Short mmCIF file of N, CA and C in Angstrom, two decimals:
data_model
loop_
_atom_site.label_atom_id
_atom_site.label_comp_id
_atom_site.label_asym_id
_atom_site.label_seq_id
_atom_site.Cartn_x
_atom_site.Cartn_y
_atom_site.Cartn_z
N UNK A 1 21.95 -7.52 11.33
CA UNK A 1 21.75 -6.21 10.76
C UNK A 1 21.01 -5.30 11.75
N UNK A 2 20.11 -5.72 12.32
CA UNK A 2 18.81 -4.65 13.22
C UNK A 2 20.26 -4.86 14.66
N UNK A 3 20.91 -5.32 15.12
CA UNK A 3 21.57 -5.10 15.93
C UNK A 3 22.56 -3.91 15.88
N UNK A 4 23.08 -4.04 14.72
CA UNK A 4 24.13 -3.33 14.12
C UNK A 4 23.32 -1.70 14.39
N UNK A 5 22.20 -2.00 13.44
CA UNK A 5 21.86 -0.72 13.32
C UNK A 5 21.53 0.05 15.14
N UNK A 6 20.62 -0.62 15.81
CA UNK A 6 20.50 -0.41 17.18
C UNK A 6 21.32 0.05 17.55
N UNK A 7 22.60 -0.86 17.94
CA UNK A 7 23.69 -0.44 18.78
C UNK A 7 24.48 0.95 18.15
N UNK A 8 24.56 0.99 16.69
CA UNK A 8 25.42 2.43 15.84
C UNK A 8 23.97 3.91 16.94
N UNK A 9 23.14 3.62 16.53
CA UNK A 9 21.73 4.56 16.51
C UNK A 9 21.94 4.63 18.53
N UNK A 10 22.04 3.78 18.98
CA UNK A 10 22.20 3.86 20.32
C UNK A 10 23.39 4.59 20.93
N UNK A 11 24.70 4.38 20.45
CA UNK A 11 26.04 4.65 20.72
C UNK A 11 25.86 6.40 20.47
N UNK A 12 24.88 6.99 19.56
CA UNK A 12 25.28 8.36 18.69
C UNK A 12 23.94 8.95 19.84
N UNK A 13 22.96 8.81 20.01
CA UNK A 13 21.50 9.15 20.28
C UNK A 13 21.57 8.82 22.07
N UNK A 14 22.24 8.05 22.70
CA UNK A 14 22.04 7.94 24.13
C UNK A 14 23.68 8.22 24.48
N UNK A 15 24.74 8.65 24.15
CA UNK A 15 25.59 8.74 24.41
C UNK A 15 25.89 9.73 25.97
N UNK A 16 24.87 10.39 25.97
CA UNK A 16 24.69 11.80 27.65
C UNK A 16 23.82 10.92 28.39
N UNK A 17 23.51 9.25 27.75
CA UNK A 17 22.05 9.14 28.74
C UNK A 17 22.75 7.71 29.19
N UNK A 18 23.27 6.76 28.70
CA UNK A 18 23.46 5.81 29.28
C UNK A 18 24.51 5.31 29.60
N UNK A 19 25.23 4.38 30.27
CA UNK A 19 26.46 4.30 31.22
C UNK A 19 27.14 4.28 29.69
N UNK A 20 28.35 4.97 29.65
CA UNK A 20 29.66 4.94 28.66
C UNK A 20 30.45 3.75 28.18
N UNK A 21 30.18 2.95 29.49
CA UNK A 21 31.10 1.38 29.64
C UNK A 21 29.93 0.22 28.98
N UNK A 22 29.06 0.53 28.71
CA UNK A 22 28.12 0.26 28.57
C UNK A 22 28.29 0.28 26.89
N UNK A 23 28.11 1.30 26.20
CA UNK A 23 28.24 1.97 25.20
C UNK A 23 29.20 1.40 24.76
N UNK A 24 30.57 1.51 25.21
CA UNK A 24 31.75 1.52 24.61
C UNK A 24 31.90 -0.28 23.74
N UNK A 25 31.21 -1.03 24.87
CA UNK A 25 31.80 -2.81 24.38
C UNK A 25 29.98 -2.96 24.55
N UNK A 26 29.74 -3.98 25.80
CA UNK A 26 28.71 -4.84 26.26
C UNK A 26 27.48 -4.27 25.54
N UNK A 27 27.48 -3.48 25.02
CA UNK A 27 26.25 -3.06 23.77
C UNK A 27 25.97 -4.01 23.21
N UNK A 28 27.22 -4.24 21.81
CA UNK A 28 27.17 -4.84 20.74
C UNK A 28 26.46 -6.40 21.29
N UNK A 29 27.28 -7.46 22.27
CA UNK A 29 26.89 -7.98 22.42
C UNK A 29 25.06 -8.45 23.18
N UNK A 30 25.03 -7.72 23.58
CA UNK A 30 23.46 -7.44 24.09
C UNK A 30 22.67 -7.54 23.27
N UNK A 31 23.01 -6.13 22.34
CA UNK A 31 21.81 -6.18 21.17
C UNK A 31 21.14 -7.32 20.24
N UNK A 32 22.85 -7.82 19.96
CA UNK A 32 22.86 -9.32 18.91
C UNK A 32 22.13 -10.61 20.03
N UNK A 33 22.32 -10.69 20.76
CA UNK A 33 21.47 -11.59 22.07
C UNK A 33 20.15 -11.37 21.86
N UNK A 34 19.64 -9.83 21.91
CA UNK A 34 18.49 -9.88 22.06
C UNK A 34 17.66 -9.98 20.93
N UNK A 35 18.01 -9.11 19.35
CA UNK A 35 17.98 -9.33 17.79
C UNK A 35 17.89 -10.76 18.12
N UNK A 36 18.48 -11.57 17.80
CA UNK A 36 18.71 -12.98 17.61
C UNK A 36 17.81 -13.62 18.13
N UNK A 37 17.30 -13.81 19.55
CA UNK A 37 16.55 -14.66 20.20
C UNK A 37 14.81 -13.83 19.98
N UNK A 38 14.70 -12.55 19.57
CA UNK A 38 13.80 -12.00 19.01
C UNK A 38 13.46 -12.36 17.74
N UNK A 39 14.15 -12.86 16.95
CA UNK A 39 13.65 -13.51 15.68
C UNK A 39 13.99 -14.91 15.16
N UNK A 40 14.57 -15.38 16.01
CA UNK A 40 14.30 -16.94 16.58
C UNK A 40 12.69 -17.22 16.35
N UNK A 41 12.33 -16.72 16.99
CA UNK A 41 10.56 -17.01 17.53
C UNK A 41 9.90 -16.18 16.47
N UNK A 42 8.72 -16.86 15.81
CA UNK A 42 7.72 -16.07 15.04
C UNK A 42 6.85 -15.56 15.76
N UNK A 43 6.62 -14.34 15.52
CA UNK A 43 5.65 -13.15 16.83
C UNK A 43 4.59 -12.51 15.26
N UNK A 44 3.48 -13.58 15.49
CA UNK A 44 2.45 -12.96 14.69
C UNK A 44 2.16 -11.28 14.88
N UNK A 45 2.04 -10.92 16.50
CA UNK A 45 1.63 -9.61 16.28
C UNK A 45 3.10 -8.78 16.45
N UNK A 46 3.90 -9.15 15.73
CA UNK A 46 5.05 -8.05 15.71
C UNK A 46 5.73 -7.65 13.72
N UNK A 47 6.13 -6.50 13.77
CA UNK A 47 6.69 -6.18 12.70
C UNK A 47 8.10 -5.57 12.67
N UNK A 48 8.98 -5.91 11.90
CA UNK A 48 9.94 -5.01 11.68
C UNK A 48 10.21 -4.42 10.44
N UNK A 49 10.49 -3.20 10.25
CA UNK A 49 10.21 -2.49 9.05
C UNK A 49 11.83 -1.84 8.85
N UNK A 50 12.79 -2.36 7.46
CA UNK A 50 13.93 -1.89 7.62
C UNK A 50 13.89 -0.74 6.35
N UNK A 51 14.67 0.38 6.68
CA UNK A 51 15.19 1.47 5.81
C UNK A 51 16.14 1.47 5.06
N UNK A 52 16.15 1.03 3.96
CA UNK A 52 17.67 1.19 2.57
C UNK A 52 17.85 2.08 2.11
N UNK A 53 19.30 2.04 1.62
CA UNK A 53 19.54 3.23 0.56
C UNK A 53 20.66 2.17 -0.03
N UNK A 54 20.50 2.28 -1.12
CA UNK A 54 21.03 1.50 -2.42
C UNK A 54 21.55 0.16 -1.60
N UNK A 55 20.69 -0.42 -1.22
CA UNK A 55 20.83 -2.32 -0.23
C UNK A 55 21.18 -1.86 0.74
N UNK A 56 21.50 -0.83 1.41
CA UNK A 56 22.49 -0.44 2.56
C UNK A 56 21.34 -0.32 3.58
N UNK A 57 21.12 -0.55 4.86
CA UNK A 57 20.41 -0.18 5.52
C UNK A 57 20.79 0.79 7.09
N UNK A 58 19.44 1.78 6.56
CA UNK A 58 19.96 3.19 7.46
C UNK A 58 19.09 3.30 8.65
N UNK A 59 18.15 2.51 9.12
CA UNK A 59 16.91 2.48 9.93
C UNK A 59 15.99 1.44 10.04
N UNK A 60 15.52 1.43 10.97
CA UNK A 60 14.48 0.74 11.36
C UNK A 60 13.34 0.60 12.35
N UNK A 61 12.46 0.09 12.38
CA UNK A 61 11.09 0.20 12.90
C UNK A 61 11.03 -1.04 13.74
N UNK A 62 10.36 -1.17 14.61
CA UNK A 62 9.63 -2.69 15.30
C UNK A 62 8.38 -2.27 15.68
N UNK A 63 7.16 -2.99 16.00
CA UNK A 63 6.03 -2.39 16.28
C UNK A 63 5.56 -3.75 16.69
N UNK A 64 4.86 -3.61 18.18
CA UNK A 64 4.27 -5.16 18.69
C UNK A 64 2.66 -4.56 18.56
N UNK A 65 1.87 -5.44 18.08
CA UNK A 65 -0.04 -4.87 17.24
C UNK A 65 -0.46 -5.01 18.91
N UNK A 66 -0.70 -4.15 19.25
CA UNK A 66 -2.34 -4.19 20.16
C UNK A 66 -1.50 -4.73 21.20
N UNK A 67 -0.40 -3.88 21.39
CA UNK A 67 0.40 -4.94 23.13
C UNK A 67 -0.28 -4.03 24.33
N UNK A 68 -0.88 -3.22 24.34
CA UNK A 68 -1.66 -2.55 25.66
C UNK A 68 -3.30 -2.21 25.64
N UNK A 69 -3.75 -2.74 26.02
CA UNK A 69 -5.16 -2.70 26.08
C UNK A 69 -5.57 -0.55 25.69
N UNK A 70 -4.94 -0.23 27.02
CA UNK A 70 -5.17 1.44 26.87
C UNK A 70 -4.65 1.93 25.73
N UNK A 71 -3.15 1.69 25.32
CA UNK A 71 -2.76 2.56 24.63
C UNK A 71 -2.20 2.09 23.22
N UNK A 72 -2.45 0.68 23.11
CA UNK A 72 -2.29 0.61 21.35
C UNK A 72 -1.21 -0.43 21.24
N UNK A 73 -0.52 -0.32 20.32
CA UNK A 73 0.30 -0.54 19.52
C UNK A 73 1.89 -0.22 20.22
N UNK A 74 2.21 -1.11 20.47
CA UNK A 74 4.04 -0.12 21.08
C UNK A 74 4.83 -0.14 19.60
N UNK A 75 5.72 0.91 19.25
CA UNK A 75 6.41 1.14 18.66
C UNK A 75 7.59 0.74 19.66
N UNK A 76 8.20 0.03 19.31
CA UNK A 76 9.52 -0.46 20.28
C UNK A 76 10.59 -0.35 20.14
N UNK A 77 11.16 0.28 18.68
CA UNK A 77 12.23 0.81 18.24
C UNK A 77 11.63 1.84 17.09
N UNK A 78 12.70 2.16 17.16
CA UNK A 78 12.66 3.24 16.06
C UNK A 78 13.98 4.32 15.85
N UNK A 79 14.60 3.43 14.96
CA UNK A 79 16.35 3.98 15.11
C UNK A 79 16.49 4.28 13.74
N UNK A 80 17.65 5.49 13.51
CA UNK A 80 17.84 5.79 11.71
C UNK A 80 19.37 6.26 12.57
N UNK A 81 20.22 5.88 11.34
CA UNK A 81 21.75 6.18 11.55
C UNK A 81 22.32 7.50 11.68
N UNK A 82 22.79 7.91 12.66
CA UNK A 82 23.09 9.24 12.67
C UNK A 82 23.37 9.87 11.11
N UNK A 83 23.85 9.21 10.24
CA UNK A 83 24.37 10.28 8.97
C UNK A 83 23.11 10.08 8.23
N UNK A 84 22.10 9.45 8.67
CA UNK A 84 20.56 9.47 7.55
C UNK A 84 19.59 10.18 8.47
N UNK A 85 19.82 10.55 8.95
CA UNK A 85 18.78 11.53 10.05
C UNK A 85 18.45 13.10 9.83
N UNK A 86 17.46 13.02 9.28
CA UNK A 86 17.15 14.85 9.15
C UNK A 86 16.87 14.72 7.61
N UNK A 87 16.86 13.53 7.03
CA UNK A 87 16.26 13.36 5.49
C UNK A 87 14.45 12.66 5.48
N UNK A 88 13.93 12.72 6.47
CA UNK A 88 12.58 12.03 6.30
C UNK A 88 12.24 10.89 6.76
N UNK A 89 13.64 10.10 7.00
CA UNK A 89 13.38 8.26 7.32
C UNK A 89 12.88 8.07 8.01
N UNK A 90 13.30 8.52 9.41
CA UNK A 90 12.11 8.64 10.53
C UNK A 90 10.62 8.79 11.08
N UNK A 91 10.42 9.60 10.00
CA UNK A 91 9.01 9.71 9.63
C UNK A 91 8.21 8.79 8.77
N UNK A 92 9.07 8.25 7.81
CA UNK A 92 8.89 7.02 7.20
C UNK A 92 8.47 5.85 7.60
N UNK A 93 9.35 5.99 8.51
CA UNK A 93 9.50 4.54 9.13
C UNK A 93 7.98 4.39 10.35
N UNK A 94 8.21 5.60 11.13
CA UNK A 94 6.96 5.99 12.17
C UNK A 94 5.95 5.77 11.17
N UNK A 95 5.40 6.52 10.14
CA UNK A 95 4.56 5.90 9.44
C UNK A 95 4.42 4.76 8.79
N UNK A 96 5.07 4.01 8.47
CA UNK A 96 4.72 2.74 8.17
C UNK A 96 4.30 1.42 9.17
N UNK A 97 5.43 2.22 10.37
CA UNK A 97 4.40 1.10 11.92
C UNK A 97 3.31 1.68 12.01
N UNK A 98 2.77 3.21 11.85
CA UNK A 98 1.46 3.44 12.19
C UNK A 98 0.40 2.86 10.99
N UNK A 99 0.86 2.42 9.80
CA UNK A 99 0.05 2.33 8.58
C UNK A 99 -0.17 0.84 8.91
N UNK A 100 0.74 -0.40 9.40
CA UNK A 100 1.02 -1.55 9.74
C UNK A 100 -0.05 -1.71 11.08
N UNK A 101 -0.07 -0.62 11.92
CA UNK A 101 -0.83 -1.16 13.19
C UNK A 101 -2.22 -0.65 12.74
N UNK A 102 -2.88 0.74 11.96
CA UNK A 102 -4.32 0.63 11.23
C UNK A 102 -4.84 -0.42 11.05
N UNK A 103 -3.89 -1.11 9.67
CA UNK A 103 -4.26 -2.13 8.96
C UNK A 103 -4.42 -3.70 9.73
N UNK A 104 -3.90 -3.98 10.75
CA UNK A 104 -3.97 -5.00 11.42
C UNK A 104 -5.08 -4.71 12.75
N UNK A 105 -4.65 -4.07 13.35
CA UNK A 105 -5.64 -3.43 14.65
C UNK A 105 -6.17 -1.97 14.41
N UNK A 106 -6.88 -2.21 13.97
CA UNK A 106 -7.89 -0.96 13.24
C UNK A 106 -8.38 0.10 14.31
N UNK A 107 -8.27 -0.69 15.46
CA UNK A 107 -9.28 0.33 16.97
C UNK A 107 -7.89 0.26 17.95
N UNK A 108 -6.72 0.73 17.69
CA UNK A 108 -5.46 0.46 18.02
C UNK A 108 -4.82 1.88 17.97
N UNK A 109 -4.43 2.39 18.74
CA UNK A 109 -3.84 3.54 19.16
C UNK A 109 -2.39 3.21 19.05
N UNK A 110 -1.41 3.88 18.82
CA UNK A 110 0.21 3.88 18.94
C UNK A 110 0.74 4.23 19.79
N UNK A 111 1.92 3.96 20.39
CA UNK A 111 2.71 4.57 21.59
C UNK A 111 3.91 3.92 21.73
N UNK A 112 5.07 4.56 22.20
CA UNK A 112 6.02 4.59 22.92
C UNK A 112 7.04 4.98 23.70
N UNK A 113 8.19 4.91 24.07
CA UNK A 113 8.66 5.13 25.57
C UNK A 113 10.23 6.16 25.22
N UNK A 114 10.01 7.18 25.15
CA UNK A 114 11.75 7.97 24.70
C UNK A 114 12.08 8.50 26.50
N UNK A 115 12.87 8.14 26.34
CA UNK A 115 14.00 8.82 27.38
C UNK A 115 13.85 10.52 27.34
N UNK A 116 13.61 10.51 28.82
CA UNK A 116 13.35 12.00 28.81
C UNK A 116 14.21 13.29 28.61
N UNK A 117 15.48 12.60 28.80
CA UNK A 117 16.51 13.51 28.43
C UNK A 117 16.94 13.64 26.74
N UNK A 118 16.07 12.73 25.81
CA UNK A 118 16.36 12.77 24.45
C UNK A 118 16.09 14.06 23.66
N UNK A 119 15.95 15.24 23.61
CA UNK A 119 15.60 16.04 23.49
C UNK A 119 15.09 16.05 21.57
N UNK A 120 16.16 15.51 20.94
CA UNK A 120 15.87 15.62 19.60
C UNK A 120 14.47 14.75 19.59
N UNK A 121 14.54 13.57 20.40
CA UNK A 121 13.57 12.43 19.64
C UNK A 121 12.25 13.12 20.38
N UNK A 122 12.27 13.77 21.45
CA UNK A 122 10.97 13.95 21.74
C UNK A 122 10.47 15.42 20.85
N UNK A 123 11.14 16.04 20.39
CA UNK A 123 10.37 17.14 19.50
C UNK A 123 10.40 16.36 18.50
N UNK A 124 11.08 15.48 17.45
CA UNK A 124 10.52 14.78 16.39
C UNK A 124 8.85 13.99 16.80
N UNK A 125 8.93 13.12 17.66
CA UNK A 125 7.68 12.51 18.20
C UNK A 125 6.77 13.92 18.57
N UNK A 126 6.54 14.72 18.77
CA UNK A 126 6.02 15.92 19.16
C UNK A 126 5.43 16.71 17.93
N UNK A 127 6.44 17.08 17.36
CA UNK A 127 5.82 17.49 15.47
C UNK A 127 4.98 16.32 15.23
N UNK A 128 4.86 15.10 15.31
CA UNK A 128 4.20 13.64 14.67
C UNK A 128 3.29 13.90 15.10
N UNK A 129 2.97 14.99 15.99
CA UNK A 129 1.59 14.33 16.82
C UNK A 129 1.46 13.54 17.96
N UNK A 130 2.72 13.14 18.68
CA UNK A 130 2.62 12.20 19.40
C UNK A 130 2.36 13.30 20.98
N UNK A 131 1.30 12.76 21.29
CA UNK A 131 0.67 13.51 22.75
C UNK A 131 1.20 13.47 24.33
N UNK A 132 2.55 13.91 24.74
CA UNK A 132 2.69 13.16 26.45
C UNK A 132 2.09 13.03 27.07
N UNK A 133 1.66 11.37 27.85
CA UNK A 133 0.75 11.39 28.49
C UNK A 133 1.57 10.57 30.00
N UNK A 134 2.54 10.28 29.95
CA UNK A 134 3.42 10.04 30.93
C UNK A 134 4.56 9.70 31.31
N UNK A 135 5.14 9.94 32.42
CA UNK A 135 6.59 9.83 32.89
C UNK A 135 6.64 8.95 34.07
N UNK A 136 8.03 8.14 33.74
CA UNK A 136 7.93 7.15 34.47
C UNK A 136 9.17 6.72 34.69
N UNK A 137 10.00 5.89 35.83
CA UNK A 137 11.14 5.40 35.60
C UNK A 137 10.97 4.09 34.97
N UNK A 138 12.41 3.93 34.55
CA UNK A 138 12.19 2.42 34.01
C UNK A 138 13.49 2.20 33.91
N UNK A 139 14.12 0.92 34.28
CA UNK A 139 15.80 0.34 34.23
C UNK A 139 16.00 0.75 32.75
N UNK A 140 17.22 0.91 33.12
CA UNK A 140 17.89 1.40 31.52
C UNK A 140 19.05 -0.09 30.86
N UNK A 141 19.19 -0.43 30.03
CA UNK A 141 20.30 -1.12 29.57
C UNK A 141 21.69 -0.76 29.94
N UNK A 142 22.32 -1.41 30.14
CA UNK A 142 23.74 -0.82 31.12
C UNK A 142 23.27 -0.81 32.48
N UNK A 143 22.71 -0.61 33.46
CA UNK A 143 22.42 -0.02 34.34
C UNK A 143 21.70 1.86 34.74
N UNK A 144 21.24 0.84 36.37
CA UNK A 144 20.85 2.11 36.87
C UNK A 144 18.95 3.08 35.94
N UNK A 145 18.19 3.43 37.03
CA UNK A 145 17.20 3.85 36.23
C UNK A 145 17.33 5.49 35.65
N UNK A 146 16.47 5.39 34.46
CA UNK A 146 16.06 6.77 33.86
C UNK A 146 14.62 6.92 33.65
N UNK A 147 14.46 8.41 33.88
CA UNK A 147 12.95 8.75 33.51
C UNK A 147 12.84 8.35 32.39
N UNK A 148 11.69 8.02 31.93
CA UNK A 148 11.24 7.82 30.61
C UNK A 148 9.60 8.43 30.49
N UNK A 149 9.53 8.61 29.25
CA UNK A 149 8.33 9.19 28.56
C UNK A 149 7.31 8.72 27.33
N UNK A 150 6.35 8.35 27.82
CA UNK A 150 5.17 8.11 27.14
C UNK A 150 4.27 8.77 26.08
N UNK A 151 5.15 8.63 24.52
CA UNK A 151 4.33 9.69 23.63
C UNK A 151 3.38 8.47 23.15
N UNK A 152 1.74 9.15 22.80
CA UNK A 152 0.57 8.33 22.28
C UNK A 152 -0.02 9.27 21.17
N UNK A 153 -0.51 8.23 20.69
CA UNK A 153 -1.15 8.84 19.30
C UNK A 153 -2.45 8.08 19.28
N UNK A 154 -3.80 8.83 19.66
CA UNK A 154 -4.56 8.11 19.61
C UNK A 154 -5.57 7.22 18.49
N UNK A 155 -5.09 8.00 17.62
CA UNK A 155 -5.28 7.59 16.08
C UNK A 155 -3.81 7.35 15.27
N UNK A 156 -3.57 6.45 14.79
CA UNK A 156 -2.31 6.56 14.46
C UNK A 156 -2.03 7.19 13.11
N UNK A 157 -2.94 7.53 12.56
CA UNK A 157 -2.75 8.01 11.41
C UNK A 157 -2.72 9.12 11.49
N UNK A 158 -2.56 10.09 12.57
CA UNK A 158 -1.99 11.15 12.88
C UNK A 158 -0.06 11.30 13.06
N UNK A 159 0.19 10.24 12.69
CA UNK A 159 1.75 9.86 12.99
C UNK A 159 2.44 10.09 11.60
N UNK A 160 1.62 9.90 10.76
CA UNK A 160 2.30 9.88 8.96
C UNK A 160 0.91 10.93 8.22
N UNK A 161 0.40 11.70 9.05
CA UNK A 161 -0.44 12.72 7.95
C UNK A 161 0.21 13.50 7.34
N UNK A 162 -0.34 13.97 6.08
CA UNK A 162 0.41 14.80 5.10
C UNK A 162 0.86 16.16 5.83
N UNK A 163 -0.06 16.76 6.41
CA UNK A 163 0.87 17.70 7.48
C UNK A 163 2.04 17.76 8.42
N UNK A 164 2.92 17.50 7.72
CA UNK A 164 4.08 17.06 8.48
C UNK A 164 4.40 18.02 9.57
N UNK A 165 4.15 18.13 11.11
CA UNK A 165 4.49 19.23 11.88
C UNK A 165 5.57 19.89 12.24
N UNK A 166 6.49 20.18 10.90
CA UNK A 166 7.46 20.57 11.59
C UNK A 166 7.55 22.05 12.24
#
């Protein structure tokens, strides 16, 4: 299921950013490789948080507790299906890894890594509160590197406050 969803959320959301041939087949299999051997193994400090609508699932969350000394908490996915996007899930979901990393690592900051050319995801992370604090390359899946970008939240409960920034 979290593959499925990845690879649909990946195919719609990186389609200008990552190799096409890539996209088109060797996705699917990747994702399910990596899903699979990711929950093979029990990872005390990890969570995954899935999004339904009537059993159906439209999104999802991963969050590893306290994986960087500086900056917190990585949010390591965070995908909603192109046709559930622009209803709240996202924010949902961001808040519930930030409510998940409070409650476990209390002195734990949030962060993670969007592609700099994502334009939607970095003004969603941007309304949240999420602060740029750096750019960086990093290998991309498929090949070949892309900039990438470092949004942090140094309190995470700035990620799901009732002030929603839009």
């Amino acid at each position: 299921m979290l593959a499925h969803l990845h690879t649909a959320s990946w195919r719609s959301a990186y389609r200008a950013i990552l190799d096409p041939g890539f996209l088109a087949g060797p996705i699917e299999q990747e994702r399910l490789s990596l899903w699979a051997a990711r929950l093979a193994q029990a990872h005390p400090h990890e969570t995954a948080i899935i999004a339904e609508i009537a059993d159906e699932p439209i999104g999802f969350v991963c969050a590893v507790g306290a994986e960087d000394a500086r900056w917190g908490t990585l949010i390591d996915n965070l995908h909603v299906l192109p046709g559930a996007k622009g209803r709240g899930w996202g924010t949902a979901l961001l808040g519930a890894a930030a409510e998940w990393s409070l409650s476990a690592y209390p002195n734990s900051g949030i962060y993670l890594w969007c592609f700099e050319q994502n334009e939607p995801a970095r003004r969603f992370y941007e309304r949240r509160g999420g602060v740029l604090v750096e750019r960086s390359m990093h290998e991309a899946p498929g090949g070949g590197e892309r900039p990438v970008l470092r949004f942090h939240w140094p309190d995470p409960a700035m990620a799901f406050s009732p002030a929603d920034r839009r």
